[in-house]
mmCIF file of C-alpha atoms in Angstrom:
data_model
loop_
_atom_site.group_PDB
_atom_site.id
_atom_site.type_symbol
_atom_site.label_atom_id
_atom_site.label_comp_id
_atom_site.label_asym_id
_atom_site.label_seq_id
_atom_site.Cartn_x
_atom_site.Cartn_y
_atom_site.Cartn_z
ATOM 1 C CA MET S 1 -20.998 -10.871 -60.415
ATOM 2 C CA SER S 2 -23.814 -9.310 -62.391
ATOM 3 C CA GLY S 3 -26.884 -7.638 -60.964
ATOM 4 C CA PRO S 4 -28.811 -4.356 -60.941
ATOM 5 C CA THR S 5 -25.969 -2.653 -59.042
ATOM 6 C CA THR S 6 -22.778 -4.401 -58.003
ATOM 7 C CA SER S 7 -20.181 -1.683 -57.476
ATOM 8 C CA PHE S 8 -21.085 -1.597 -53.774
ATOM 9 C CA LEU S 9 -20.105 -5.229 -53.156
ATOM 10 C CA SER S 10 -16.334 -4.847 -52.897
ATOM 11 C CA PRO S 11 -16.550 -1.879 -50.482
ATOM 12 C CA LEU S 12 -19.175 -3.796 -48.519
ATOM 13 C CA ILE S 13 -16.888 -6.827 -48.095
ATOM 14 C CA GLN S 14 -13.949 -4.658 -47.065
ATOM 15 C CA SER S 15 -15.897 -2.638 -44.480
ATOM 16 C CA ASN S 16 -16.011 -3.293 -40.741
ATOM 17 C CA PHE S 17 -19.342 -3.247 -38.970
ATOM 18 C CA PHE S 18 -20.666 -3.030 -35.414
ATOM 19 C CA GLY S 19 -18.332 -0.246 -34.422
ATOM 20 C CA PRO S 20 -19.379 3.246 -33.271
ATOM 21 C CA CYS S 21 -20.772 5.708 -35.789
ATOM 22 C CA GLY S 22 -18.533 8.749 -35.987
ATOM 23 C CA ARG S 23 -21.436 11.139 -36.544
ATOM 24 C CA CYS S 24 -23.965 9.859 -34.033
ATOM 25 C CA ALA S 25 -21.927 8.247 -31.232
ATOM 26 C CA PRO S 26 -21.293 11.506 -29.319
ATOM 27 C CA SER S 27 -25.012 12.270 -28.930
ATOM 28 C CA HIS S 28 -26.637 8.827 -28.832
ATOM 29 C CA SER S 29 -26.331 5.556 -26.970
ATOM 30 C CA SER S 30 -23.819 2.987 -28.124
ATOM 31 C CA ARG S 31 -26.596 0.638 -29.195
ATOM 32 C CA GLU S 32 -28.272 3.257 -31.379
ATOM 33 C CA ALA S 33 -24.989 4.524 -32.834
ATOM 34 C CA THR S 34 -23.606 1.122 -33.841
ATOM 35 C CA ILE S 35 -22.876 0.747 -37.557
ATOM 36 C CA ASN S 36 -24.976 -2.132 -38.859
ATOM 37 C CA TYR S 37 -26.379 -0.752 -42.121
ATOM 38 C CA TRP S 38 -24.825 -0.233 -45.535
ATOM 39 C CA ASP S 39 -25.771 2.350 -48.135
ATOM 40 C CA CYS S 40 -25.312 0.739 -51.545
ATOM 41 C CA ASP S 41 -25.348 4.131 -53.288
ATOM 42 C CA SER S 42 -22.902 6.118 -51.167
ATOM 43 C CA HIS S 43 -20.841 3.046 -50.153
ATOM 44 C CA GLU S 44 -20.773 3.897 -46.467
ATOM 45 C CA GLY S 45 -21.745 2.275 -43.205
ATOM 46 C CA LEU S 46 -24.656 3.741 -41.258
ATOM 47 C CA CYS S 47 -26.226 3.328 -37.838
ATOM 48 C CA SER S 48 -29.905 3.161 -36.947
ATOM 49 C CA VAL S 49 -29.927 6.897 -36.164
ATOM 50 C CA CYS S 50 -28.602 7.739 -39.643
ATOM 51 C CA VAL S 51 -31.207 5.506 -41.286
ATOM 52 C CA THR S 52 -34.051 7.007 -39.220
ATOM 53 C CA GLU S 53 -33.059 10.584 -39.984
ATOM 54 C CA LYS S 54 -32.689 9.959 -43.706
ATOM 55 C CA PRO S 55 -34.584 6.866 -44.940
ATOM 56 C CA ARG S 56 -33.454 5.492 -48.296
ATOM 57 C CA ASP S 57 -34.195 2.434 -50.425
ATOM 58 C CA SER S 58 -30.537 1.681 -51.077
ATOM 59 C CA VAL S 59 -29.827 0.674 -47.457
ATOM 60 C CA ILE S 60 -29.475 -2.942 -46.345
ATOM 61 C CA GLN S 61 -29.005 -4.174 -42.799
ATOM 62 C CA VAL S 62 -25.963 -6.182 -41.788
ATOM 63 C CA ARG S 63 -26.479 -8.735 -39.037
ATOM 64 C CA ARG S 64 -24.077 -10.860 -37.046
ATOM 65 C CA SER S 65 -24.035 -14.616 -36.543
ATOM 66 C CA SER S 66 -21.284 -16.272 -34.492
ATOM 67 C CA TYR S 67 -19.023 -13.234 -34.940
ATOM 68 C CA HIS S 68 -19.523 -13.230 -38.728
ATOM 69 C CA ASP S 69 -21.386 -10.614 -40.786
ATOM 70 C CA VAL S 70 -24.470 -11.754 -42.716
ATOM 71 C CA VAL S 71 -27.194 -10.153 -44.843
ATOM 72 C CA LYS S 72 -30.669 -11.399 -45.621
ATOM 73 C CA VAL S 73 -31.157 -13.200 -48.913
ATOM 74 C CA GLY S 74 -34.168 -10.992 -49.697
ATOM 75 C CA ASP S 75 -32.189 -7.794 -49.176
ATOM 76 C CA MET S 76 -29.200 -8.820 -51.279
ATOM 77 C CA GLY S 77 -31.225 -10.628 -53.938
ATOM 78 C CA ARG S 78 -32.878 -7.413 -55.132
ATOM 79 C CA LEU S 79 -29.499 -5.741 -55.639
ATOM 80 C CA ALA S 80 -27.134 -8.395 -56.998
ATOM 81 C CA ASP S 81 -26.960 -11.861 -58.490
ATOM 82 C CA ILE S 82 -26.572 -14.241 -55.542
ATOM 83 C CA SER S 83 -26.979 -17.493 -57.451
ATOM 84 C CA GLY S 84 -24.556 -20.222 -56.431
ATOM 85 C CA ILE S 85 -23.979 -18.831 -52.930
ATOM 86 C CA GLN S 86 -24.805 -21.093 -50.006
ATOM 87 C CA SER S 87 -27.596 -19.663 -47.834
ATOM 88 C CA TYR S 88 -28.210 -20.499 -44.190
ATOM 89 C CA VAL S 89 -31.307 -20.230 -42.005
ATOM 90 C CA ILE S 90 -30.528 -18.220 -38.860
ATOM 91 C CA ASN S 91 -33.286 -17.118 -36.493
ATOM 92 C CA GLY S 92 -35.885 -18.065 -39.077
ATOM 93 C CA SER S 93 -34.360 -15.959 -41.881
ATOM 94 C CA LYS S 94 -32.309 -17.009 -44.896
ATOM 95 C CA VAL S 95 -28.963 -15.224 -44.856
ATOM 96 C CA LEU S 96 -25.681 -15.060 -46.773
ATOM 97 C CA PHE S 97 -22.261 -14.656 -45.236
ATOM 98 C CA LEU S 98 -20.367 -11.602 -46.460
ATOM 99 C CA LYS S 99 -16.890 -13.048 -45.982
ATOM 100 C CA ARG S 100 -15.508 -16.550 -46.316
ATOM 101 C CA ARG S 101 -14.919 -18.711 -43.269
ATOM 102 C CA PRO S 102 -12.205 -21.217 -44.184
ATOM 103 C CA GLN S 103 -12.064 -24.466 -42.261
ATOM 104 C CA PRO S 104 -8.664 -25.152 -40.658
ATOM 105 C CA ARG S 105 -9.207 -28.899 -41.078
ATOM 106 C CA PRO S 106 -11.743 -31.146 -42.844
ATOM 107 C CA PRO S 107 -14.877 -31.776 -40.770
ATOM 108 C CA LYS S 108 -15.263 -35.081 -38.969
ATOM 109 C CA GLY S 109 -17.983 -37.500 -39.925
ATOM 110 C CA ALA S 110 -20.350 -36.772 -42.791
ATOM 111 C CA VAL S 111 -19.251 -33.968 -45.115
ATOM 112 C CA GLY S 112 -21.444 -31.490 -46.936
ATOM 113 C CA ALA S 113 -23.143 -31.900 -50.281
ATOM 114 C CA SER S 114 -20.507 -29.782 -52.045
ATOM 115 C CA MET S 115 -17.482 -27.574 -51.484
ATOM 116 C CA CYS S 116 -16.783 -23.914 -52.144
ATOM 117 C CA THR S 117 -14.860 -23.660 -55.404
ATOM 118 C CA VAL S 118 -12.613 -20.945 -53.955
ATOM 119 C CA CYS S 119 -11.800 -21.810 -50.330
ATOM 120 C CA THR S 120 -12.964 -25.482 -50.384
ATOM 121 C CA ARG S 121 -15.212 -25.049 -47.368
ATOM 122 C CA HIS S 122 -17.765 -27.861 -47.104
ATOM 123 C CA LEU S 123 -21.295 -26.644 -47.881
ATOM 124 C CA GLN S 124 -24.666 -27.952 -46.758
ATOM 125 C CA ASP S 125 -26.309 -27.774 -50.189
ATOM 126 C CA VAL S 126 -25.111 -28.133 -53.766
ATOM 127 C CA SER S 127 -23.635 -24.646 -54.167
ATOM 128 C CA LEU S 128 -20.528 -23.045 -55.635
ATOM 129 C CA TYR S 129 -19.558 -20.479 -53.019
ATOM 130 C CA CYS S 130 -19.702 -20.194 -49.240
ATOM 131 C CA SER S 131 -19.968 -16.404 -49.215
ATOM 132 C CA ILE S 132 -20.337 -13.277 -51.309
ATOM 133 C CA GLN S 133 -16.601 -12.689 -51.026
ATOM 134 C CA CYS S 134 -15.751 -16.054 -52.565
ATOM 135 C CA LYS S 135 -18.065 -15.402 -55.517
ATOM 136 C CA LEU S 136 -16.432 -12.020 -56.104
ATOM 137 C CA ASP S 137 -12.984 -13.615 -55.915
ATOM 138 C CA SER S 138 -13.987 -16.377 -58.319
ATOM 139 C CA HIS S 139 -15.169 -13.884 -60.915
ATOM 140 C CA ALA S 140 -11.910 -11.964 -60.441
ATOM 141 C CA GLY S 141 -9.873 -15.112 -61.090
ATOM 142 C CA VAL S 142 -8.540 -15.464 -57.534
ATOM 143 C CA LYS S 143 -7.519 -19.013 -56.552
ATOM 144 C CA HIS S 144 -6.825 -20.477 -53.121
ATOM 145 C CA VAL S 145 -5.131 -23.594 -51.784
ATOM 146 C CA SER S 146 -7.516 -26.524 -51.716
ATOM 147 C CA LEU S 147 -7.722 -28.618 -48.569
ATOM 148 C CA LYS S 148 -8.865 -31.515 -50.722
ATOM 149 C CA ASN S 149 -5.644 -31.436 -52.758
ATOM 150 C CA LEU S 150 -3.519 -31.152 -49.633
ATOM 151 C CA ASN S 151 -5.121 -34.262 -48.141
ATOM 152 C CA SER S 152 -5.391 -36.289 -51.347
ATOM 153 C CA GLY S 153 -2.464 -38.494 -50.316
ATOM 154 C CA THR S 154 -0.546 -38.332 -53.596
ATOM 155 C CA ASP S 155 2.506 -39.735 -51.778
ATOM 156 C CA SER S 156 0.545 -42.531 -50.188
ATOM 157 C CA GLY S 157 2.583 -44.837 -48.023
ATOM 158 C CA SER S 158 5.223 -42.252 -47.171
ATOM 159 C CA SER S 159 3.508 -38.910 -46.529
ATOM 160 C CA ALA S 160 1.674 -40.148 -43.465
ATOM 161 C CA THR S 161 4.881 -41.099 -41.643
ATOM 162 C CA ARG S 162 7.283 -38.628 -43.181
ATOM 163 C CA VAL S 163 9.194 -36.419 -40.765
ATOM 164 C CA GLY S 164 10.370 -33.084 -42.099
ATOM 165 C CA PRO S 165 14.177 -32.763 -42.245
ATOM 166 C CA GLU S 166 13.975 -29.248 -40.818
ATOM 167 C CA THR S 167 12.426 -30.421 -37.537
ATOM 168 C CA PRO S 168 14.502 -31.679 -34.581
ATOM 169 C CA HIS S 169 12.873 -35.088 -34.889
ATOM 170 C CA GLY S 170 13.679 -35.186 -38.575
ATOM 171 C CA LEU S 171 17.341 -34.291 -37.994
ATOM 172 C CA HIS S 172 17.748 -36.976 -35.338
ATOM 173 C CA LEU S 173 16.049 -39.582 -37.500
ATOM 174 C CA ARG S 174 18.243 -38.768 -40.490
ATOM 175 C CA SER S 175 21.423 -38.972 -38.396
ATOM 176 C CA LEU S 176 20.475 -42.414 -37.173
ATOM 177 C CA MET S 177 19.701 -43.635 -40.689
ATOM 178 C CA ASP S 178 22.967 -42.243 -42.106
ATOM 179 C CA GLY S 179 25.084 -43.389 -39.169
ATOM 180 C CA SER S 180 26.456 -39.874 -38.737
ATOM 181 C CA ASP S 181 25.608 -39.553 -35.043
ATOM 182 C CA SER S 182 28.654 -41.067 -33.324
ATOM 183 C CA ASP S 183 27.216 -40.859 -29.830
ATOM 184 C CA SER S 184 23.955 -42.508 -30.726
ATOM 185 C CA GLY S 185 25.799 -45.060 -32.893
ATOM 186 C CA GLY S 186 28.110 -46.136 -30.081
ATOM 187 C CA GLU S 187 25.249 -46.345 -27.675
ATOM 188 C CA SER S 188 23.168 -48.418 -30.051
ATOM 189 C CA SER S 189 26.052 -50.896 -30.590
ATOM 190 C CA GLN S 190 26.417 -51.338 -26.857
ATOM 191 C CA LEU S 191 22.716 -52.000 -26.553
ATOM 192 C CA ALA S 192 22.928 -54.585 -29.333
ATOM 193 C CA LYS S 193 25.727 -56.472 -27.546
ATOM 194 C CA ARG S 194 24.003 -56.340 -24.193
ATOM 195 C CA ARG S 195 22.319 -59.631 -23.321
ATOM 196 C CA LYS S 196 20.241 -60.660 -20.427
ATOM 197 C CA SER S 197 22.476 -62.746 -18.179
ATOM 198 C CA LEU S 198 21.449 -66.248 -17.145
ATOM 199 C CA PRO S 199 20.427 -66.636 -13.528
ATOM 200 C CA GLN S 200 23.159 -68.138 -11.311
ATOM 201 C CA ARG S 201 22.477 -71.504 -9.801
ATOM 202 C CA ALA S 202 22.731 -72.010 -6.092
ATOM 203 C CA PRO S 203 25.841 -74.021 -5.047
ATOM 204 C CA VAL S 204 25.339 -77.750 -4.621
ATOM 205 C CA GLN S 205 25.414 -78.738 -1.015
#
């Protein structure tokens, strides 16, 4: 992932934000001493107190959207190549997600215009990656399981109704098919022989 400076990206992705600042938390409020900035030169998280005391051009702000960390496109675009990464408009600003957000199942209804080439998340626009992390992983040669391949239905006609042999339902089904379950076999034969009796006629008077 080329750009003016990119060595800060991996530490940025691996860092945790919105926790207390170890230097400023004892003497400032929790809101002021919350880590939500990143210094791209020193590779460390900072709070608003740290940034105010020592302003620097290498600092970008990390924001949060639905419990996920994001950065503004304008902030990251001046430091690294962000081409191919899906951007989102949140509170009137274009942002990028730092980390990937895999979908546990394909979305219902209309799908996105494309899919992330790493985690196969559906994207709104024609893009290659859902996050900065996925672009870094792609350039590093990391591959992930594709939901599209899992649901392609290569064993069409059997995969939809297949019951795994390791499950209790699968074991019971196999025993019935092989005739190895003596109890169920005897019971089934009795059911086969059982007929509905004809109603008895009233005696002729």
